PDB file of C-alpha atoms and ligand atoms in Angstrom:
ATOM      1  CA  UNK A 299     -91.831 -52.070 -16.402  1.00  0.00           C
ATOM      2  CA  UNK A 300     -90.782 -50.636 -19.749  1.00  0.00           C
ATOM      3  CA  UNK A 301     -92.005 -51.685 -23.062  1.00  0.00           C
ATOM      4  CA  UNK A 302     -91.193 -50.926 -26.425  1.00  0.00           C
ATOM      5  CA  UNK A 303     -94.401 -49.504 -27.998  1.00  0.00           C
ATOM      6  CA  UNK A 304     -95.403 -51.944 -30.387  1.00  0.00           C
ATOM      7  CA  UNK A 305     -99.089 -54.003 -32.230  1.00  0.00           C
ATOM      8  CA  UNK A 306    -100.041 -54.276 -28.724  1.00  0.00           C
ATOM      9  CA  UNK A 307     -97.919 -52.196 -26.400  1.00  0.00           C
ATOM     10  CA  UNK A 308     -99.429 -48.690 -27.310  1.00  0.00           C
ATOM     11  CA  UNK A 309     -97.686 -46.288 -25.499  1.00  0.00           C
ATOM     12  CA  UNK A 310     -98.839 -43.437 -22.798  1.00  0.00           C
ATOM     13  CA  UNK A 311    -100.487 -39.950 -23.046  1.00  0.00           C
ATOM     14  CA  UNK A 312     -97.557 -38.096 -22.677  1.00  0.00           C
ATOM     15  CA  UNK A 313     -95.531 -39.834 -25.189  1.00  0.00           C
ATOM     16  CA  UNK A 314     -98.727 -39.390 -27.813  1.00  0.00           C
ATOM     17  CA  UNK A 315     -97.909 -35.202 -26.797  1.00  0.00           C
ATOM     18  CA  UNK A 316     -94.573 -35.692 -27.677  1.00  0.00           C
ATOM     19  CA  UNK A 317     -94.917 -37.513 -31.056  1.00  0.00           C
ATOM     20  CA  UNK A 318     -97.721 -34.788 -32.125  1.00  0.00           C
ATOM     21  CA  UNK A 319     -95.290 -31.903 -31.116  1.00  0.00           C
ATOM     22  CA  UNK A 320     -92.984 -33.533 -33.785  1.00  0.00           C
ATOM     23  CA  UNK A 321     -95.272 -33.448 -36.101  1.00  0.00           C
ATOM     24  CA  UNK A 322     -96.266 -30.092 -36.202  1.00  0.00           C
ATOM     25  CA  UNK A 323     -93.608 -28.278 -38.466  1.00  0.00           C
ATOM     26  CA  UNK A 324     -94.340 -30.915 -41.371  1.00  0.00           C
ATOM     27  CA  UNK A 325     -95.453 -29.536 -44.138  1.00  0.00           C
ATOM     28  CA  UNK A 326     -98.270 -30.552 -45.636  1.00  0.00           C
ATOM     29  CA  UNK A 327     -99.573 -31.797 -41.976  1.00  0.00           C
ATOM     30  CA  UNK A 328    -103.025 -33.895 -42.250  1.00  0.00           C
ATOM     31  CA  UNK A 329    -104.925 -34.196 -38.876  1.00  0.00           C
ATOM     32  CA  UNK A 330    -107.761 -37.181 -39.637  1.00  0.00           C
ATOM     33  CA  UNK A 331    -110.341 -38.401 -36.592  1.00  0.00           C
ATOM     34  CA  UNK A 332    -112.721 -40.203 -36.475  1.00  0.00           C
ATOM     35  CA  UNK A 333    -116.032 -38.774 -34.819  1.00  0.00           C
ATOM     36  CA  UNK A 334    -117.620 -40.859 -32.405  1.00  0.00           C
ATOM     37  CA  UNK A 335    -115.740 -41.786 -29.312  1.00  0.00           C
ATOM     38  CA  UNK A 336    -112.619 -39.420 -30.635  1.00  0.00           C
ATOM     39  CA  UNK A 337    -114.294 -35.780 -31.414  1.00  0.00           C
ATOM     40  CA  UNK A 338    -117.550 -36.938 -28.951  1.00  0.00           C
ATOM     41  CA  UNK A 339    -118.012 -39.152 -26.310  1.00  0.00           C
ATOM     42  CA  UNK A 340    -120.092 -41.887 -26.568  1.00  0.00           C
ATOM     43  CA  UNK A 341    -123.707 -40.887 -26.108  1.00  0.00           C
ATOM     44  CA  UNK A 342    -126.303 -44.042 -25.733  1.00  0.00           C
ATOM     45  CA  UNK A 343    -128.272 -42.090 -28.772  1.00  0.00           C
ATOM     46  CA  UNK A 344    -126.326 -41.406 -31.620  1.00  0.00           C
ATOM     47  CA  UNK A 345    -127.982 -38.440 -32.561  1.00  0.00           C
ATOM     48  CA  UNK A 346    -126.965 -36.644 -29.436  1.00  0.00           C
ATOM     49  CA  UNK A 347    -123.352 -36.974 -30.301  1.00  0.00           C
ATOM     50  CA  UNK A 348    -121.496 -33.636 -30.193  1.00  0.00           C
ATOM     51  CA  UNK A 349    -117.828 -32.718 -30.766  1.00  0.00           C
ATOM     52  CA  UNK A 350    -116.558 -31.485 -27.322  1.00  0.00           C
ATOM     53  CA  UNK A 351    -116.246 -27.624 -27.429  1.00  0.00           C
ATOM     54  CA  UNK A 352    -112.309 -27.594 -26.864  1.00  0.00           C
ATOM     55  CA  UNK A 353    -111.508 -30.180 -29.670  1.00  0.00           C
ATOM     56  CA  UNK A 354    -113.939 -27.817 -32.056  1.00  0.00           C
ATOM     57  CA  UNK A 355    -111.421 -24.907 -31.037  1.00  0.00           C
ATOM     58  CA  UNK A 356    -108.401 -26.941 -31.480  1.00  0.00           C
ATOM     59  CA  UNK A 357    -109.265 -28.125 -35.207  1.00  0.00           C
ATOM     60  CA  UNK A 358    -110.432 -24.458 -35.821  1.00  0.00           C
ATOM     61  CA  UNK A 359    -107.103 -23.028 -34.897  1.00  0.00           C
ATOM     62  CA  UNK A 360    -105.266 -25.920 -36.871  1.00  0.00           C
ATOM     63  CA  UNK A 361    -107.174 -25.349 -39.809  1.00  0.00           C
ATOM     64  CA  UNK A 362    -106.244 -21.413 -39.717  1.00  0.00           C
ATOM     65  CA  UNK A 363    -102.446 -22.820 -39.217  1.00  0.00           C
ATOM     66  CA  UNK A 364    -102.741 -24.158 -42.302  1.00  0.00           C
ATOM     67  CA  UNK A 365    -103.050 -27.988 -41.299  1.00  0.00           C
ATOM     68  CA  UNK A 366    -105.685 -30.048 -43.123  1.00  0.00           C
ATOM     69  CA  UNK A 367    -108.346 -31.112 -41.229  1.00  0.00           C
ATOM     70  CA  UNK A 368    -110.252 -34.580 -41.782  1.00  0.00           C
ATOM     71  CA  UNK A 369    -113.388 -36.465 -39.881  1.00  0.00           C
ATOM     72  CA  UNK A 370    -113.271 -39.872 -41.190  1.00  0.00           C
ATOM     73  CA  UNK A 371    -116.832 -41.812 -39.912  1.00  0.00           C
ATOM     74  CA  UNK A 372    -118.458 -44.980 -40.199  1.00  0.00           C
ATOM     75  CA  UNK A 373    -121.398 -42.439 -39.984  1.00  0.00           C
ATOM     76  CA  UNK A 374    -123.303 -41.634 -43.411  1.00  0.00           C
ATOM     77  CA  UNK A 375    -122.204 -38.263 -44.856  1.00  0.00           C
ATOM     78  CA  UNK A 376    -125.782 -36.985 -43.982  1.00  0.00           C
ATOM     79  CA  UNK A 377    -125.519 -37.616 -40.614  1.00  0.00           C
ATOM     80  CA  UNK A 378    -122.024 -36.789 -39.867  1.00  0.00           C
ATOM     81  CA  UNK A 379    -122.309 -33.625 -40.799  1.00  0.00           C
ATOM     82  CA  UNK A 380    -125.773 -33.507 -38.346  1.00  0.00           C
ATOM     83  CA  UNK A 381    -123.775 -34.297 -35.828  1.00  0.00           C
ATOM     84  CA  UNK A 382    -120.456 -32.755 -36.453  1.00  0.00           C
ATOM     85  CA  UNK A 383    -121.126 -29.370 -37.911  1.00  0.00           C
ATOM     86  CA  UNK A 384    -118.238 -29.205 -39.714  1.00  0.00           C
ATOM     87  CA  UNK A 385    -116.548 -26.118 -40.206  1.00  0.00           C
ATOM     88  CA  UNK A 386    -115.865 -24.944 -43.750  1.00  0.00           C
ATOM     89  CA  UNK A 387    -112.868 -26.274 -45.812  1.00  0.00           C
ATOM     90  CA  UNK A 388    -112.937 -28.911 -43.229  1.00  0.00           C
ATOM     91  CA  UNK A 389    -112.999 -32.771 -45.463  1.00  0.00           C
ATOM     92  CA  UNK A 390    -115.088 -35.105 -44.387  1.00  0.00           C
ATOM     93  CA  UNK A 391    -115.649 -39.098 -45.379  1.00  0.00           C
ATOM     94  CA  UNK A 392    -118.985 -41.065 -44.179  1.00  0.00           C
ATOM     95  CA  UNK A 393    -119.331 -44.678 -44.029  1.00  0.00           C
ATOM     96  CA  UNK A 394    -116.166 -46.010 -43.699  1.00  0.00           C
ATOM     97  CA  UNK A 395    -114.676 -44.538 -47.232  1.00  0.00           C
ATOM     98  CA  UNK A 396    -117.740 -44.980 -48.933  1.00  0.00           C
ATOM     99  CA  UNK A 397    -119.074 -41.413 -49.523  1.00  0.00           C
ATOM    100  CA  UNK A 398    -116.158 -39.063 -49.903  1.00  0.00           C
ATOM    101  CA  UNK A 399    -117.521 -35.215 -48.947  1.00  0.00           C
ATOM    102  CA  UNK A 400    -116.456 -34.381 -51.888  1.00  0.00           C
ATOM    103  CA  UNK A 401    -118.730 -37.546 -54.600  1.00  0.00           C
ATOM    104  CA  UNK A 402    -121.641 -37.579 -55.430  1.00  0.00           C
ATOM    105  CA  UNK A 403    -122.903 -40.244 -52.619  1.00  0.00           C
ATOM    106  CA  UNK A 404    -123.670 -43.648 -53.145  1.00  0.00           C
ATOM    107  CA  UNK A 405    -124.917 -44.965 -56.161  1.00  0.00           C
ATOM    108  CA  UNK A 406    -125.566 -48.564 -56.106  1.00  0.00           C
ATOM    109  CA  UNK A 407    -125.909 -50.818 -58.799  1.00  0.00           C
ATOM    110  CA  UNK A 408    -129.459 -53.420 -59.185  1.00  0.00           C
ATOM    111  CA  UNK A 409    -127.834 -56.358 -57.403  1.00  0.00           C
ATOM    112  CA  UNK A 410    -126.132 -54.141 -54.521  1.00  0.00           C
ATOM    113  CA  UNK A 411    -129.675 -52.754 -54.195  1.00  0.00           C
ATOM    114  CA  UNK A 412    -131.489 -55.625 -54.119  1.00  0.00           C
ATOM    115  CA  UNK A 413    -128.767 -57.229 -51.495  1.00  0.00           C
ATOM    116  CA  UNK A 414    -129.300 -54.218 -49.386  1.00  0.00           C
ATOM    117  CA  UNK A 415    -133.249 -54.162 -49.467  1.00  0.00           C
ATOM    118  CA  UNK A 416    -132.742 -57.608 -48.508  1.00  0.00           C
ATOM    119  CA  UNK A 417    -130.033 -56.839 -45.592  1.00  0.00           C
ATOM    120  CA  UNK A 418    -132.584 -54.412 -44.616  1.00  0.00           C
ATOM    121  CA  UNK A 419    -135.973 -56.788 -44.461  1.00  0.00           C
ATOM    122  CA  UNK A 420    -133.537 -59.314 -42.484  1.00  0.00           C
ATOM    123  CA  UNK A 421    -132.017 -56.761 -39.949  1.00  0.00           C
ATOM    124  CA  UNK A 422    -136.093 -55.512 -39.287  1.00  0.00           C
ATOM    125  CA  UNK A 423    -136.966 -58.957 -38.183  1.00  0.00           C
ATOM    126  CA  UNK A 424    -134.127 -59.600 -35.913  1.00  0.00           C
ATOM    127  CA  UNK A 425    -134.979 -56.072 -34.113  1.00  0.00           C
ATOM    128  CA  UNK A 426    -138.510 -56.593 -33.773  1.00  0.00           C
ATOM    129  CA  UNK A 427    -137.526 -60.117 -31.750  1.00  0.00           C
ATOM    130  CA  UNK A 428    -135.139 -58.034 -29.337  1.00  0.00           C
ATOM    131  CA  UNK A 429    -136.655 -54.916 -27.463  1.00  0.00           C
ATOM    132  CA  UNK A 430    -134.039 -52.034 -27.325  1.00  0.00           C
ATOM    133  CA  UNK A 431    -132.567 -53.023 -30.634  1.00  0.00           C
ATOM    134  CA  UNK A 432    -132.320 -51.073 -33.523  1.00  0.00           C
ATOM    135  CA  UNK A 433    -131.500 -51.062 -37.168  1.00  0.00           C
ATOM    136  CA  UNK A 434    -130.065 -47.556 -39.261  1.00  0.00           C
ATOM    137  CA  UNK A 435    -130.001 -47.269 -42.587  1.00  0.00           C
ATOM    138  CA  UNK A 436    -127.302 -45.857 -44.647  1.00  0.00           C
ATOM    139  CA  UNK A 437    -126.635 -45.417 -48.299  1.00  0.00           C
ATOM    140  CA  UNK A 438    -124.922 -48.743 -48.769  1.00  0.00           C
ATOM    141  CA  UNK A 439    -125.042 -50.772 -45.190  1.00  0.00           C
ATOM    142  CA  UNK A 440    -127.455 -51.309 -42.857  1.00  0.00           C
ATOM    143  CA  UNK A 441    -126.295 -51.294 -38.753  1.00  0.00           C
ATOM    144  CA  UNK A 442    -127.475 -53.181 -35.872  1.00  0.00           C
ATOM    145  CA  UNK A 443    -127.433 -51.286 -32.716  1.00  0.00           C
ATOM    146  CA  UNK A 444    -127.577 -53.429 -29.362  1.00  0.00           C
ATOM    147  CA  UNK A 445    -126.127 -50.581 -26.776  1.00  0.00           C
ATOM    148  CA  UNK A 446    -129.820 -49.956 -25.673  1.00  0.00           C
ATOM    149  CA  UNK A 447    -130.902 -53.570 -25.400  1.00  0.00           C
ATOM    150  CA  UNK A 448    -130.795 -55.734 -22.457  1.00  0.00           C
ATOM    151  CA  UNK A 449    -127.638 -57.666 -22.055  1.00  0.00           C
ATOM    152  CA  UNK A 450    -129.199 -61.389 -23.418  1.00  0.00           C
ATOM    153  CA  UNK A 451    -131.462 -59.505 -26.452  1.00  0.00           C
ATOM    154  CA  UNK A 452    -128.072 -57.556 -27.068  1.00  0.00           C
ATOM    155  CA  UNK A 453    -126.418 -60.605 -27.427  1.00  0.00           C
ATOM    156  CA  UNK A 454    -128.616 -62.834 -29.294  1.00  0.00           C
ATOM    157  CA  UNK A 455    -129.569 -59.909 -31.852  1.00  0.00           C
ATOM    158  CA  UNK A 456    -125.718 -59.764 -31.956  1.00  0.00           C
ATOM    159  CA  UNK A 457    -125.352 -63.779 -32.660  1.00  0.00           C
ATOM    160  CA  UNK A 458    -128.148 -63.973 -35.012  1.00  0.00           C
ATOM    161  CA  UNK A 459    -127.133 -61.075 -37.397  1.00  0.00           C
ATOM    162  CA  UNK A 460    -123.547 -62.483 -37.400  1.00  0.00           C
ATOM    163  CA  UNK A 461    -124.091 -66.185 -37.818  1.00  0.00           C
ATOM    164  CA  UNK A 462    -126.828 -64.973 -40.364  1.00  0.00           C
ATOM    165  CA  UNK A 463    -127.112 -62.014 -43.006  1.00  0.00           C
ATOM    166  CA  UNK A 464    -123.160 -61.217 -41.854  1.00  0.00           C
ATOM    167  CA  UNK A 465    -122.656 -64.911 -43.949  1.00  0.00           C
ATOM    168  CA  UNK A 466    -124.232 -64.144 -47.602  1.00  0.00           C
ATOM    169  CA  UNK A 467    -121.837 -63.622 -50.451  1.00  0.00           C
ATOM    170  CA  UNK A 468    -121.472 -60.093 -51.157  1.00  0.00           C
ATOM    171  CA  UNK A 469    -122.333 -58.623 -47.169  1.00  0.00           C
ATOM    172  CA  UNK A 470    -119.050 -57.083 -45.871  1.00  0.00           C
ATOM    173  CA  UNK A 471    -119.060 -57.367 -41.738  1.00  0.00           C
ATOM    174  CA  UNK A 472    -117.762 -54.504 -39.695  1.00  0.00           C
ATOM    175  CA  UNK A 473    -118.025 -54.765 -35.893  1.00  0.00           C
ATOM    176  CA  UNK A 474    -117.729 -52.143 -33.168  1.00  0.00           C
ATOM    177  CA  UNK A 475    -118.636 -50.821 -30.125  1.00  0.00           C
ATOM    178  CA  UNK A 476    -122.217 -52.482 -29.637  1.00  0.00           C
ATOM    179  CA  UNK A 477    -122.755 -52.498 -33.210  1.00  0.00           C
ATOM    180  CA  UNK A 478    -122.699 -54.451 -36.164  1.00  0.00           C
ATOM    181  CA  UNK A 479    -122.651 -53.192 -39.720  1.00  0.00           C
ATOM    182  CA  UNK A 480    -123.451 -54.785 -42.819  1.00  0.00           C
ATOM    183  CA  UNK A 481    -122.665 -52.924 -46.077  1.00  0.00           C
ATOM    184  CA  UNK A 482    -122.573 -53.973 -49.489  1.00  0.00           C
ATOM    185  CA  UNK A 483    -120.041 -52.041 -50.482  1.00  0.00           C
ATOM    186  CA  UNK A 484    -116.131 -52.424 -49.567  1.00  0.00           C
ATOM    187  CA  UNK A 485    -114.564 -49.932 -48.405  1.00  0.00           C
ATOM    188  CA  UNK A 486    -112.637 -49.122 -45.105  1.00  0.00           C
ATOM    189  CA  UNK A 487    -110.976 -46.035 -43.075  1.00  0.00           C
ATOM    190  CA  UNK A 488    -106.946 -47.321 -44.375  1.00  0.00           C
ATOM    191  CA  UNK A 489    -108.605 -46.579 -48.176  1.00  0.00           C
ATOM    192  CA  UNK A 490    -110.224 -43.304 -47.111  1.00  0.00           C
ATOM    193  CA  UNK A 491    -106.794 -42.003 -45.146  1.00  0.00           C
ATOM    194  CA  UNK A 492    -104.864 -43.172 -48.435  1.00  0.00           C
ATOM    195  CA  UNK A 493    -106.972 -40.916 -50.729  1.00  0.00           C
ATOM    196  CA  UNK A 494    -107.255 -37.964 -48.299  1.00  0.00           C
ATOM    197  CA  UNK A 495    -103.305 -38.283 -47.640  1.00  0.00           C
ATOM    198  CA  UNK A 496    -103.014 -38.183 -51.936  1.00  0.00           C
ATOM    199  CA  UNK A 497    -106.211 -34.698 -51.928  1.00  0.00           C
ATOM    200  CA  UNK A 498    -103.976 -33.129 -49.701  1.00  0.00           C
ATOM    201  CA  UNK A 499    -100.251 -34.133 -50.453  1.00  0.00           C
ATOM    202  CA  UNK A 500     -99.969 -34.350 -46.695  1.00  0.00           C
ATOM    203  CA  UNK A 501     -96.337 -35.427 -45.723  1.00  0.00           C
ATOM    204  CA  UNK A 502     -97.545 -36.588 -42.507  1.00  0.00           C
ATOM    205  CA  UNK A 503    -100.473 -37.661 -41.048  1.00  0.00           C
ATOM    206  CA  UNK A 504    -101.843 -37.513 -37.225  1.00  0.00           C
ATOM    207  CA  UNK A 505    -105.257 -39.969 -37.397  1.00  0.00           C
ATOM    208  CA  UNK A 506    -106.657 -40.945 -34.191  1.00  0.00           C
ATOM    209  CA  UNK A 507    -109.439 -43.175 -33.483  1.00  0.00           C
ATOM    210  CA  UNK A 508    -110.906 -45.181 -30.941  1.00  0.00           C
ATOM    211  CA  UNK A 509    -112.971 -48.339 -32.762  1.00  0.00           C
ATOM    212  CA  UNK A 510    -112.036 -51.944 -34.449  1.00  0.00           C
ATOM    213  CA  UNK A 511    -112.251 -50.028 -37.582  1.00  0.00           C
ATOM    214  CA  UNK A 512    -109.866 -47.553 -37.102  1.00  0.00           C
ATOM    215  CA  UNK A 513    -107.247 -50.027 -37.313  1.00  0.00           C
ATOM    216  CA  UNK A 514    -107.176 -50.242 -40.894  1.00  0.00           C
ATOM    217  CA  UNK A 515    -106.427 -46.394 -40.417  1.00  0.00           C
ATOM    218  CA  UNK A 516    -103.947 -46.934 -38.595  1.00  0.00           C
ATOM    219  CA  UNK A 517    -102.561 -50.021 -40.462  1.00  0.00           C
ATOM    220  CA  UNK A 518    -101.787 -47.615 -43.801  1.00  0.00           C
ATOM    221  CA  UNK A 519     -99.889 -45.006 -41.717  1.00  0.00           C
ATOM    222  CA  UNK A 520     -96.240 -45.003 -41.667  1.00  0.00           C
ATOM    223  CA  UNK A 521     -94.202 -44.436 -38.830  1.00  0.00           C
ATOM    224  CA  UNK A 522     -90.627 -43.958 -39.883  1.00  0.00           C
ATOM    225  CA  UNK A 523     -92.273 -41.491 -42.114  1.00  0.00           C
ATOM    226  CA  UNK A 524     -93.341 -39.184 -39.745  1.00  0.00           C
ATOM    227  CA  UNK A 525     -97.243 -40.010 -39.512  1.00  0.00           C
ATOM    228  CA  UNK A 526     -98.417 -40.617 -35.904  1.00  0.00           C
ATOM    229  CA  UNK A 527    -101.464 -42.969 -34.648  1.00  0.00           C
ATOM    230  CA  UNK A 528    -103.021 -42.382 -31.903  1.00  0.00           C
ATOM    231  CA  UNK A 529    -105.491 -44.880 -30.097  1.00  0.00           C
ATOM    232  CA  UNK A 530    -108.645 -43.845 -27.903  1.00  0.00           C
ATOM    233  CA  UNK A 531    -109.484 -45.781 -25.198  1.00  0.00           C
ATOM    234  CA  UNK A 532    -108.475 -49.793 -24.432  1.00  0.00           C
ATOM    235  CA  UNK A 533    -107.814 -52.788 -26.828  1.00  0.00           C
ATOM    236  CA  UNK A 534    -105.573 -54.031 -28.923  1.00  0.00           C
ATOM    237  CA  UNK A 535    -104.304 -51.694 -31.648  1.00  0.00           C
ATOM    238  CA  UNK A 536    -101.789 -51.070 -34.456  1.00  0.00           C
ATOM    239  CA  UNK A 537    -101.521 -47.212 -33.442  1.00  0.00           C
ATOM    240  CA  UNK A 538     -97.900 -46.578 -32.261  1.00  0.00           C
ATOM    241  CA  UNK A 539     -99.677 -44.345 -28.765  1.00  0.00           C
ATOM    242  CA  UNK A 540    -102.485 -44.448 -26.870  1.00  0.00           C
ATOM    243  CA  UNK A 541    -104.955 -41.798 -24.970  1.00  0.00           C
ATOM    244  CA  UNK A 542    -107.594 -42.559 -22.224  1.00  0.00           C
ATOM    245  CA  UNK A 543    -110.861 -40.452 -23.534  1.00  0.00           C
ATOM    246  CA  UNK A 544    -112.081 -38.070 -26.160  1.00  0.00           C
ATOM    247  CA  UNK A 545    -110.832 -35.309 -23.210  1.00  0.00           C
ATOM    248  CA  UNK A 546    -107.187 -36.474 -23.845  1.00  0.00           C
ATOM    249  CA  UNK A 547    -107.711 -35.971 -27.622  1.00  0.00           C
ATOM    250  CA  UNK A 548    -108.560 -32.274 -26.671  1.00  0.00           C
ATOM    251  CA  UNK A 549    -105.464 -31.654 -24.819  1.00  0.00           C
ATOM    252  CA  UNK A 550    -103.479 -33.363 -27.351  1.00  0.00           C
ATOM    253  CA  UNK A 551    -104.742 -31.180 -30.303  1.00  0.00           C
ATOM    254  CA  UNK A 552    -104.391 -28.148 -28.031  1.00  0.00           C
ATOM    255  CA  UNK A 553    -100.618 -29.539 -27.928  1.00  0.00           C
ATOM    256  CA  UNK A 554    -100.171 -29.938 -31.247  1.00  0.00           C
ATOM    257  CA  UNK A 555    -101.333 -26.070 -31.904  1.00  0.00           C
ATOM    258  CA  UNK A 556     -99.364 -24.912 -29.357  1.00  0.00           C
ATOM    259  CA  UNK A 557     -96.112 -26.424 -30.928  1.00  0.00           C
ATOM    260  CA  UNK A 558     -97.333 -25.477 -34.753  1.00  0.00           C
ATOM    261  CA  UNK A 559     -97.234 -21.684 -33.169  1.00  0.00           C
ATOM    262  CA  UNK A 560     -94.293 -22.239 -31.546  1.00  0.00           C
ATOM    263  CA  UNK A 561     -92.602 -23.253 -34.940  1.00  0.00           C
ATOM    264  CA  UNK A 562     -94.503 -20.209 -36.548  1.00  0.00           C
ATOM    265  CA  UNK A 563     -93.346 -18.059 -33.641  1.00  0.00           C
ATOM    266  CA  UNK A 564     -89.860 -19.707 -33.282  1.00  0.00           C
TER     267      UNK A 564
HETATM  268 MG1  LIG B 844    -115.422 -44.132 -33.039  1.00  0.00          MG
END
C-alpha cells in the first residue's frame, strides 16, 4: 500500500534519511531534539537517562560542521543538563520553553507561587494514596510519575490528578508517556523551536521528538520550507517522517553528517 505522508501517515526510516540528507547543505541548519526517548531511551528512573554514545558523536561532529545544535526538554534546566551533559556551545531549553539556557530561570510571581505550592501539597497527597507513584518538582510545574506504579494505582493517581488539580484556573495540563505535568506557566516546545529558530537565524530546522508534546514542535515547522520533523516511536503525529527508536535517531544523525561532509567535500 502507498500513502502520501501526511497528520497521520508519517512516513518510513529511510525516507526520514533522505529528507535529512536534503537538509544538510542549508545554511544556517538547526538540529533540535528532545532528550528523553530521542537522545536516551526510556529508563524506568529518570535520573538514569543517558544520551546513547553514537548520537553524542553525531551532534559533536555536527556542531564542529557548523550546524546548531539544540536539546529542547520538558526536563528542568537543572536536570537536563544532569542528565545530558551537554557539550559546550550546545543550546539547551528545560521545561517545555520555560527556562531558556540562556535566562535567568524561573521567576514566578506571588499568585503563580502560591498556585504551585498548592499544585504541590495536592500532587503529595495523591502519591502517598498510590505506592510507586511519584511527584518532581520543577521551577514552575509539578509532574506526576505513574511508570513505577502498579497498573490500577497508575491509573487512578492518573484519573484523580486529571479530573482534579489538572481543572483549577491557571494549571496548564501536559500529558505524556506515564506522566502528567502541571505547570503554572504556559509555555510549549512550538514557542521554544520559534525562538531558537530566530537565536540562530536557522533556515531550516531538523527537530525530532518522540512525546505528545513534541507535536507543538512539530506543528511550527514548515515543510515547503525546508525544515524536516521527524517522529520517534508510534502515535499519531504532525511530523512529516517517522523512526522506530532512539537507535534510528543515531543512524539518522550519522546520515545527516555524512551528507554535510559530503557537501563540504563535494
Ligand atoms: Mg521525550
Amino acid at each position: 500500500m502507498t500513502s502520501t505522508p501526511g497528520p497521520h501517515t508519517a512516513s518510513h526510516a529511510h525516507d526520514a534519511r533522505q529528507a535529512v540528507a536534503a537538509v544538510a547543505p542549508r545554511e544556517p541548519l538547526l538540529v533540535a531534539l528532545d532528550f528523553d526517548g530521542v537522545c536516551a531511551p526510556l529508563v524506568d528512573d529518570p535520573a538514569d537517562s543517558r544520551m546513547l554514545p553514537g548520537t553524542r558523536r553525531a551532534l559533536q561532529g555536527l556542531a564542529a560542521a557548523g550546524v546548531h545544535v539544540a536539546l529542547v526538554s520538558g526536563r528542568g534546566l537543572a536536570s537536563l543538563r544532569e542528565v545530558a551533559r551537554p557539550e559546550p556551545g550546545w543550546l539547551l531549553v528545560g521545561g517545555h520553553g520555560a527556562e531558556p539556557g540562556d535566562g535567568d530561570g524561573v521567576v514566578l510571581g506571588g499568585e503563580a507561587q502560591e498556585l504551585l505550592d498548592r499544585l504541590a501539597r495536592e500532587l503529595g497527597s495523591v502519591v502517598e494514596e498510590h505506592p510507586g507513584a511519584a511527584v518532581e518538582h520543577k521551577p514552575s510545574s509539578v509532574v506526576l510519575h505513574v511508570r513505577r506504579a502498579p497498573g490500577e494505582h497508575g491509573a487512578a493517581a492518573t484519573d484523580r490528578v486529571l479530573t482534579g488539580a489538572a481543572t483549577w484556573s491557571g494549571v496548564h495540563v501536559k500529558r505524556g508517556h506515564d506522566v502528567v505535568e502541571l505547570a503554572v506557566l504556559e509555555a510549549d516546545k512550538g514557542r521554544a523551536l520559534t525562538t531558537l529558530r530566530q537565536q540562530t537565524g536557522a533556515s531550516s530546522v531538523l527537530y525530532v521528538g518522540d512525546d505528545v508534546t513534541d507535536e507543538d514542535a512539530f506543528a511550527v515547522l514548515d515543510a515547503d520550507g525546508g525544515d524536516v520533523g521527524v517522529k520517534v516511536g508510534p502515535g499519531d503525529t504532525a511530523a512529516t517522517h517517522r523512526v522506530g527508536t532512539p537507535q534510528d535517531v543515531t543512524d539518522l544523525l550519522q546520515a545527516l553528517l555524512d551528507a554535510r561532509h559530503a557537501v563540504r567535500d563535494g
